[in-house]
Amino acid sequence: MRLSHRQRLMEEQDKRGGWRASSTPLAIFATLFALIAMWAFATPLMASPDETAHAIKAAAVVRGQPLGDQGEGQGAQSSVLVPGYIAQLPEKTCFRFQPTITADCANGVGEASAEPTIATTSAGNYNPMYYYVAGLPTLLMDGDAVVYAMRLLSAALCATFLTLTFWAAARLASARWVVVSGVVALTPMVLFLSASINPNALEIVTTAALFTNLAAGIERRERPGAPYGMHLLAAAVSGAVLANTRALSLVWLVAAILGVVLIYRRRAVMTILRTPAGLVCSAILLSASAASLAWLFYADSLDSLTGNGSAVTPEQAFLTMIERAFSLTREYIGVLGWMDTVLPDGVYFFWHFCLAAVLFAGVALTKGWARVGMLGLLASIVLLPALLQAQVITELGYIWQGRYVLALVVLALLYGGVAVEKTPFPSGKRSAAVASWVLTVLVLTHVYAFIFTLRRYTVGLDGTVNWTEMFSAEWQPVLSWQLLTLLYAAVLAYAASRLRRYLVHEPRVGSRSVPMA
């Protein structure tokens, strides 16, 4: 039987064996979890965006308060009953919005009582699904340990869905393109958010896992005898979690599914949905989406936004956000802490180059409906924030942050990787040299962003070059900033070396590499 172009490419991926036997999904998970966990330890307690509100919400949800006592009106906070050491978390943010103030100004969490105490949270009417998991450590421990445990649980969740993403990516016809796109999508901002108590990162990684596993399921179905049911199950679980993460998550779910339809066309999608595995996947996604909509209307989740009204008209706000579209790209790469830690220009220069290269390739190397989908995603990244901001400008003012649409940015990157399957991946000595240099700079850039953030919290960013002062800093993260940085660099170097071997490896005739799955 004559194989199609896509089937031949998939056969090549199976011969390549993904990351080969030494890099199973478990090894990929361990690598990703280690990177995220080090961000969790390097970031001071309550130094992530709205982490106080999410921690309080999580502690309340696992104690049977998924909604709490809501106030009235837009932006009203919910009152809940939580342990005292959780209720006093907002007091640990003395460094918030002040880059010159170090984390030494905040005391530990364990100094407060565990007695039930009334606390307020701006996340009170958010979907409780994520918080049922993130809040579990509050039932088992207290003090500083509980915050780190909540972060590590979130890190494990995010690492799991990222592993599903790369597992599916390595089995696609355009595997190496998609893997490169996925690596570019792992910006410092994504790793940082994944290490915090915040459902923002979970919606990003579940969007990625949903899209890549749907694509892998369709492609594997086209190849006789190739298993595809596990990819559809992974897509169903990812989509179900995504649907119940945040108020806008259903938009990302629809965008991911529509992206698959535009690449593979309606007939291929309908064919796989009629299979038993496809019917189960559809039922799970529809049920989860219905549950999400029910909570959205029951709890008025969109009424929890806070801000100060502005005299700017919606039309002016829309045009202003259009002009800000490119400045928001910094927040896709990394504006850390409470959005108060701007990274060095060199970090942004490198990541802007990588993002532009992948996104432009997604437009230039595709055609037909696949290109329409790529252009639509790029347009949505610009237009959606402008439209949403314009709707609330008079009531809340300018509240939009780049991380709110980061799930769509990651989806666009992965979409471009999948859609360019008919373009051969570069090979040869020159390509191998380019891969080596780019991966080296990638590692250095990640490490620079990591240690720069540690500098912000150990000695502050006062406009002077104060790197040496870090050796006598009054605040130190868990394990010390020196050890964390060395470990972070070591894990990145290991991951980069494995990735380089995967990208430049040419399968030998008769090779017997072991598939990832």
Short mmCIF file of N, CA and C in Angstrom, two decimals, residues 57-173:
data_model
loop_
_atom_site.label_atom_id
_atom_site.label_comp_id
_atom_site.label_asym_id
_atom_site.label_seq_id
_atom_site.Cartn_x
_atom_site.Cartn_y
_atom_site.Cartn_z
N LYS A 57 -8.22 31.22 48.44
CA LYS A 57 -9.30 30.52 47.75
C LYS A 57 -9.10 29.01 47.85
N ALA A 58 -7.88 28.53 47.63
CA ALA A 58 -7.61 27.09 47.67
C ALA A 58 -7.87 26.52 49.06
N ALA A 59 -7.42 27.22 50.09
CA ALA A 59 -7.65 26.75 51.45
C ALA A 59 -9.13 26.71 51.79
N ALA A 60 -9.89 27.65 51.25
CA ALA A 60 -11.33 27.68 51.51
C ALA A 60 -12.06 26.57 50.76
N VAL A 61 -11.68 26.34 49.51
CA VAL A 61 -12.37 25.34 48.69
C VAL A 61 -12.26 23.94 49.31
N VAL A 62 -11.07 23.56 49.75
CA VAL A 62 -10.91 22.21 50.32
C VAL A 62 -11.58 22.10 51.68
N ARG A 63 -12.06 23.19 52.21
CA ARG A 63 -12.82 23.18 53.47
C ARG A 63 -14.30 23.39 53.22
N GLY A 64 -14.72 23.12 52.00
CA GLY A 64 -16.14 23.16 51.68
C GLY A 64 -16.71 24.52 51.39
N GLN A 65 -15.87 25.47 50.98
CA GLN A 65 -16.35 26.82 50.65
C GLN A 65 -15.94 27.18 49.23
N PRO A 66 -16.56 26.56 48.23
CA PRO A 66 -16.16 26.85 46.85
C PRO A 66 -16.49 28.26 46.38
N LEU A 67 -17.42 28.92 47.05
CA LEU A 67 -17.81 30.27 46.64
C LEU A 67 -17.59 31.31 47.73
N GLY A 68 -17.85 30.95 48.98
CA GLY A 68 -17.72 31.90 50.08
C GLY A 68 -18.89 32.87 50.09
N ASP A 69 -18.80 33.85 50.97
CA ASP A 69 -19.83 34.87 51.06
C ASP A 69 -19.44 36.04 50.15
N GLN A 70 -20.16 36.16 49.04
CA GLN A 70 -19.82 37.17 48.06
C GLN A 70 -20.35 38.54 48.42
N GLY A 71 -19.54 39.55 48.13
CA GLY A 71 -20.02 40.91 48.23
C GLY A 71 -20.84 41.24 46.99
N GLU A 72 -21.36 42.43 46.95
CA GLU A 72 -22.20 42.84 45.83
C GLU A 72 -21.45 43.79 44.92
N GLY A 73 -21.67 43.64 43.61
CA GLY A 73 -21.07 44.56 42.65
C GLY A 73 -19.76 44.07 42.09
N GLN A 74 -19.37 44.70 40.98
CA GLN A 74 -18.13 44.36 40.29
C GLN A 74 -16.93 44.56 41.21
N GLY A 75 -16.09 43.53 41.30
CA GLY A 75 -14.86 43.64 42.07
C GLY A 75 -15.01 43.35 43.55
N ALA A 76 -16.23 43.06 44.00
CA ALA A 76 -16.42 42.76 45.42
C ALA A 76 -15.74 41.45 45.77
N GLN A 77 -15.05 41.40 46.90
CA GLN A 77 -14.33 40.21 47.29
C GLN A 77 -15.22 39.28 48.10
N SER A 78 -14.82 38.01 48.13
CA SER A 78 -15.57 37.00 48.87
C SER A 78 -14.92 36.78 50.23
N SER A 79 -15.75 36.56 51.23
CA SER A 79 -15.27 36.28 52.58
C SER A 79 -15.32 34.78 52.83
N VAL A 80 -14.24 34.24 53.35
CA VAL A 80 -14.15 32.81 53.60
C VAL A 80 -13.51 32.59 54.97
N LEU A 81 -13.63 31.36 55.47
CA LEU A 81 -13.05 31.00 56.77
C LEU A 81 -11.90 30.04 56.52
N VAL A 82 -10.68 30.47 56.86
CA VAL A 82 -9.48 29.66 56.61
C VAL A 82 -8.58 29.72 57.84
N PRO A 83 -7.56 28.85 57.94
CA PRO A 83 -6.63 28.93 59.07
C PRO A 83 -5.95 30.29 59.14
N GLY A 84 -5.61 30.70 60.33
CA GLY A 84 -5.03 32.02 60.52
C GLY A 84 -3.77 32.26 59.72
N TYR A 85 -2.92 31.26 59.60
CA TYR A 85 -1.66 31.44 58.86
C TYR A 85 -1.92 31.63 57.36
N ILE A 86 -3.08 31.20 56.88
CA ILE A 86 -3.45 31.47 55.49
C ILE A 86 -4.08 32.86 55.38
N ALA A 87 -4.89 33.22 56.36
CA ALA A 87 -5.56 34.52 56.33
C ALA A 87 -4.57 35.68 56.35
N GLN A 88 -3.39 35.49 56.96
CA GLN A 88 -2.44 36.59 57.07
C GLN A 88 -1.43 36.63 55.92
N LEU A 89 -1.64 35.83 54.88
CA LEU A 89 -0.74 35.84 53.74
C LEU A 89 -0.63 37.21 53.05
N PRO A 90 -1.72 37.99 52.94
CA PRO A 90 -1.57 39.30 52.30
C PRO A 90 -0.57 40.23 53.00
N GLU A 91 -0.24 39.94 54.26
CA GLU A 91 0.73 40.76 54.97
C GLU A 91 2.16 40.47 54.54
N LYS A 92 2.35 39.42 53.75
CA LYS A 92 3.69 39.00 53.34
C LYS A 92 4.11 39.58 52.00
N THR A 93 3.48 40.65 51.57
CA THR A 93 3.77 41.22 50.24
C THR A 93 4.33 42.63 50.34
N CYS A 94 5.15 42.87 51.35
CA CYS A 94 5.70 44.21 51.56
C CYS A 94 6.60 44.67 50.40
N PHE A 95 7.10 43.73 49.60
CA PHE A 95 7.98 44.06 48.47
C PHE A 95 7.23 44.24 47.17
N ARG A 96 5.91 44.05 47.20
CA ARG A 96 5.11 44.09 45.98
C ARG A 96 5.16 45.45 45.32
N PHE A 97 5.42 45.46 44.02
CA PHE A 97 5.50 46.68 43.20
C PHE A 97 6.67 47.59 43.57
N GLN A 98 7.62 47.08 44.35
CA GLN A 98 8.77 47.89 44.76
C GLN A 98 10.05 47.08 44.51
N PRO A 99 10.59 47.15 43.33
CA PRO A 99 11.77 46.34 42.98
C PRO A 99 13.00 46.61 43.83
N THR A 100 13.04 47.76 44.50
CA THR A 100 14.20 48.06 45.34
C THR A 100 14.10 47.40 46.72
N ILE A 101 12.92 46.92 47.08
CA ILE A 101 12.71 46.29 48.39
C ILE A 101 12.93 44.79 48.27
N THR A 102 13.77 44.24 49.14
CA THR A 102 14.08 42.81 49.09
C THR A 102 13.01 42.01 49.83
N ALA A 103 13.07 40.68 49.66
CA ALA A 103 12.10 39.80 50.31
C ALA A 103 12.34 39.66 51.81
N ASP A 104 13.42 40.24 52.30
CA ASP A 104 13.74 40.16 53.72
C ASP A 104 12.72 40.92 54.58
N CYS A 105 11.93 41.78 53.97
CA CYS A 105 10.97 42.58 54.74
C CYS A 105 9.80 41.74 55.25
N ALA A 106 9.58 40.55 54.70
CA ALA A 106 8.44 39.72 55.07
C ALA A 106 8.86 38.61 56.02
N ASN A 107 8.06 38.40 57.07
CA ASN A 107 8.31 37.30 58.00
C ASN A 107 7.76 36.00 57.42
N GLY A 108 8.10 34.89 58.07
CA GLY A 108 7.61 33.60 57.63
C GLY A 108 6.12 33.44 57.87
N VAL A 109 5.55 32.40 57.29
CA VAL A 109 4.11 32.15 57.40
C VAL A 109 3.77 31.50 58.73
N GLY A 110 4.68 30.74 59.28
CA GLY A 110 4.37 29.92 60.45
C GLY A 110 4.17 30.67 61.74
N GLU A 111 4.22 32.00 61.74
CA GLU A 111 4.11 32.75 62.98
C GLU A 111 2.68 33.05 63.38
N ALA A 112 1.69 32.67 62.56
CA ALA A 112 0.29 32.94 62.86
C ALA A 112 -0.40 31.69 63.37
N SER A 113 -1.54 31.87 64.00
CA SER A 113 -2.31 30.77 64.55
C SER A 113 -2.99 29.98 63.44
N ALA A 114 -3.35 28.74 63.76
CA ALA A 114 -4.09 27.90 62.81
C ALA A 114 -5.60 27.98 63.04
N GLU A 115 -6.02 28.83 63.99
CA GLU A 115 -7.44 28.97 64.28
C GLU A 115 -8.20 29.52 63.08
N PRO A 116 -9.44 29.06 62.84
CA PRO A 116 -10.24 29.57 61.72
C PRO A 116 -10.39 31.09 61.79
N THR A 117 -10.08 31.73 60.69
CA THR A 117 -10.06 33.19 60.62
C THR A 117 -10.75 33.65 59.33
N ILE A 118 -11.46 34.75 59.41
CA ILE A 118 -12.11 35.29 58.21
C ILE A 118 -11.07 35.98 57.34
N ALA A 119 -11.09 35.66 56.04
CA ALA A 119 -10.19 36.29 55.07
C ALA A 119 -10.99 36.62 53.82
N THR A 120 -10.47 37.52 53.03
CA THR A 120 -11.14 37.89 51.78
C THR A 120 -10.25 37.54 50.60
N THR A 121 -10.88 37.23 49.47
CA THR A 121 -10.15 36.87 48.27
C THR A 121 -10.88 37.38 47.04
N SER A 122 -10.12 37.89 46.09
CA SER A 122 -10.69 38.35 44.83
C SER A 122 -10.98 37.19 43.88
N ALA A 123 -10.53 35.98 44.25
CA ALA A 123 -10.76 34.79 43.41
C ALA A 123 -11.94 33.98 43.91
N GLY A 124 -12.75 34.54 44.78
CA GLY A 124 -13.83 33.79 45.42
C GLY A 124 -14.78 33.11 44.47
N ASN A 125 -15.12 33.76 43.34
CA ASN A 125 -16.09 33.16 42.42
C ASN A 125 -15.43 32.50 41.21
N TYR A 126 -14.13 32.23 41.29
CA TYR A 126 -13.46 31.47 40.23
C TYR A 126 -13.88 30.00 40.29
N ASN A 127 -13.78 29.33 39.16
CA ASN A 127 -14.08 27.90 39.11
C ASN A 127 -13.22 27.16 40.14
N PRO A 128 -13.82 26.32 40.99
CA PRO A 128 -13.06 25.72 42.11
C PRO A 128 -12.21 24.50 41.74
N MET A 129 -12.28 24.02 40.48
CA MET A 129 -11.61 22.77 40.11
C MET A 129 -10.13 22.77 40.49
N TYR A 130 -9.37 23.77 40.04
CA TYR A 130 -7.94 23.83 40.32
C TYR A 130 -7.68 23.89 41.83
N TYR A 131 -8.52 24.62 42.54
CA TYR A 131 -8.27 24.88 43.95
C TYR A 131 -8.51 23.65 44.82
N TYR A 132 -9.36 22.72 44.36
CA TYR A 132 -9.53 21.47 45.10
C TYR A 132 -8.21 20.70 45.19
N VAL A 133 -7.38 20.82 44.18
CA VAL A 133 -6.08 20.15 44.18
C VAL A 133 -5.04 21.01 44.91
N ALA A 134 -4.95 22.27 44.53
CA ALA A 134 -3.92 23.15 45.10
C ALA A 134 -4.07 23.33 46.60
N GLY A 135 -5.28 23.22 47.13
CA GLY A 135 -5.51 23.45 48.55
C GLY A 135 -5.27 22.26 49.44
N LEU A 136 -5.03 21.08 48.88
CA LEU A 136 -4.87 19.86 49.69
C LEU A 136 -3.78 19.98 50.75
N PRO A 137 -2.61 20.56 50.44
CA PRO A 137 -1.58 20.65 51.48
C PRO A 137 -2.01 21.42 52.73
N THR A 138 -2.97 22.32 52.61
CA THR A 138 -3.41 23.09 53.79
C THR A 138 -4.14 22.21 54.79
N LEU A 139 -4.55 21.01 54.38
CA LEU A 139 -5.20 20.08 55.31
C LEU A 139 -4.18 19.21 56.04
N LEU A 140 -2.92 19.27 55.59
CA LEU A 140 -1.91 18.34 56.11
C LEU A 140 -0.77 19.02 56.83
N MET A 141 -0.53 20.30 56.57
CA MET A 141 0.64 20.98 57.15
C MET A 141 0.34 22.45 57.33
N ASP A 142 1.30 23.18 57.87
CA ASP A 142 1.13 24.62 58.05
C ASP A 142 2.48 25.31 57.87
N GLY A 143 2.52 26.61 58.13
CA GLY A 143 3.75 27.37 58.03
C GLY A 143 4.22 27.54 56.60
N ASP A 144 5.50 27.89 56.45
CA ASP A 144 6.07 28.10 55.12
C ASP A 144 5.93 26.85 54.24
N ALA A 145 6.02 25.69 54.87
CA ALA A 145 5.98 24.43 54.11
C ALA A 145 4.70 24.30 53.31
N VAL A 146 3.58 24.81 53.82
CA VAL A 146 2.32 24.63 53.13
C VAL A 146 2.31 25.39 51.81
N VAL A 147 2.92 26.58 51.79
CA VAL A 147 2.96 27.36 50.56
C VAL A 147 3.83 26.67 49.51
N TYR A 148 4.99 26.18 49.93
CA TYR A 148 5.86 25.48 48.99
C TYR A 148 5.19 24.20 48.48
N ALA A 149 4.47 23.51 49.37
CA ALA A 149 3.78 22.28 48.95
C ALA A 149 2.68 22.60 47.92
N MET A 150 1.95 23.69 48.12
CA MET A 150 0.93 24.09 47.17
C MET A 150 1.56 24.44 45.82
N ARG A 151 2.69 25.12 45.86
CA ARG A 151 3.40 25.45 44.62
C ARG A 151 3.88 24.19 43.91
N LEU A 152 4.44 23.27 44.67
CA LEU A 152 4.98 22.06 44.05
C LEU A 152 3.86 21.19 43.48
N LEU A 153 2.70 21.21 44.10
CA LEU A 153 1.56 20.47 43.56
C LEU A 153 1.13 21.10 42.23
N SER A 154 1.09 22.42 42.18
CA SER A 154 0.79 23.10 40.92
C SER A 154 1.86 22.81 39.88
N ALA A 155 3.10 22.79 40.31
CA ALA A 155 4.20 22.48 39.39
C ALA A 155 4.05 21.08 38.80
N ALA A 156 3.66 20.12 39.64
CA ALA A 156 3.48 18.75 39.15
C ALA A 156 2.34 18.68 38.14
N LEU A 157 1.26 19.40 38.40
CA LEU A 157 0.14 19.44 37.44
C LEU A 157 0.61 19.99 36.10
N CYS A 158 1.29 21.13 36.14
CA CYS A 158 1.74 21.76 34.90
C CYS A 158 2.76 20.90 34.17
N ALA A 159 3.68 20.29 34.90
CA ALA A 159 4.68 19.42 34.28
C ALA A 159 4.03 18.21 33.62
N THR A 160 2.95 17.72 34.21
CA THR A 160 2.24 16.57 33.64
C THR A 160 1.66 16.92 32.27
N PHE A 161 0.99 18.06 32.18
CA PHE A 161 0.37 18.43 30.90
C PHE A 161 1.42 18.87 29.87
N LEU A 162 2.51 19.43 30.33
CA LEU A 162 3.60 19.74 29.40
C LEU A 162 4.23 18.45 28.85
N THR A 163 4.34 17.44 29.70
CA THR A 163 4.85 16.15 29.25
C THR A 163 3.92 15.54 28.20
N LEU A 164 2.62 15.62 28.43
CA LEU A 164 1.66 15.14 27.44
C LEU A 164 1.81 15.90 26.12
N THR A 165 2.12 17.19 26.23
CA THR A 165 2.30 18.01 25.03
C THR A 165 3.50 17.52 24.21
N PHE A 166 4.65 17.34 24.86
CA PHE A 166 5.84 16.92 24.14
C PHE A 166 5.75 15.45 23.70
N TRP A 167 5.06 14.64 24.47
CA TRP A 167 4.83 13.24 24.08
C TRP A 167 4.07 13.19 22.76
N ALA A 168 3.02 13.98 22.66
CA ALA A 168 2.24 14.02 21.42
C ALA A 168 3.04 14.68 20.30
N ALA A 169 3.76 15.75 20.61
CA ALA A 169 4.52 16.47 19.59
C ALA A 169 5.54 15.56 18.92
N ALA A 170 6.21 14.70 19.70
CA ALA A 170 7.25 13.84 19.15
C ALA A 170 6.70 12.73 18.27
N ARG A 171 5.38 12.58 18.22
CA ARG A 171 4.78 11.53 17.41
C ARG A 171 4.02 12.09 16.21
N LEU A 172 4.12 13.38 15.98
CA LEU A 172 3.47 14.00 14.84
C LEU A 172 4.35 13.92 13.60
N ALA A 173 3.74 14.12 12.44
CA ALA A 173 4.49 14.09 11.19
C ALA A 173 5.57 15.17 11.17
#
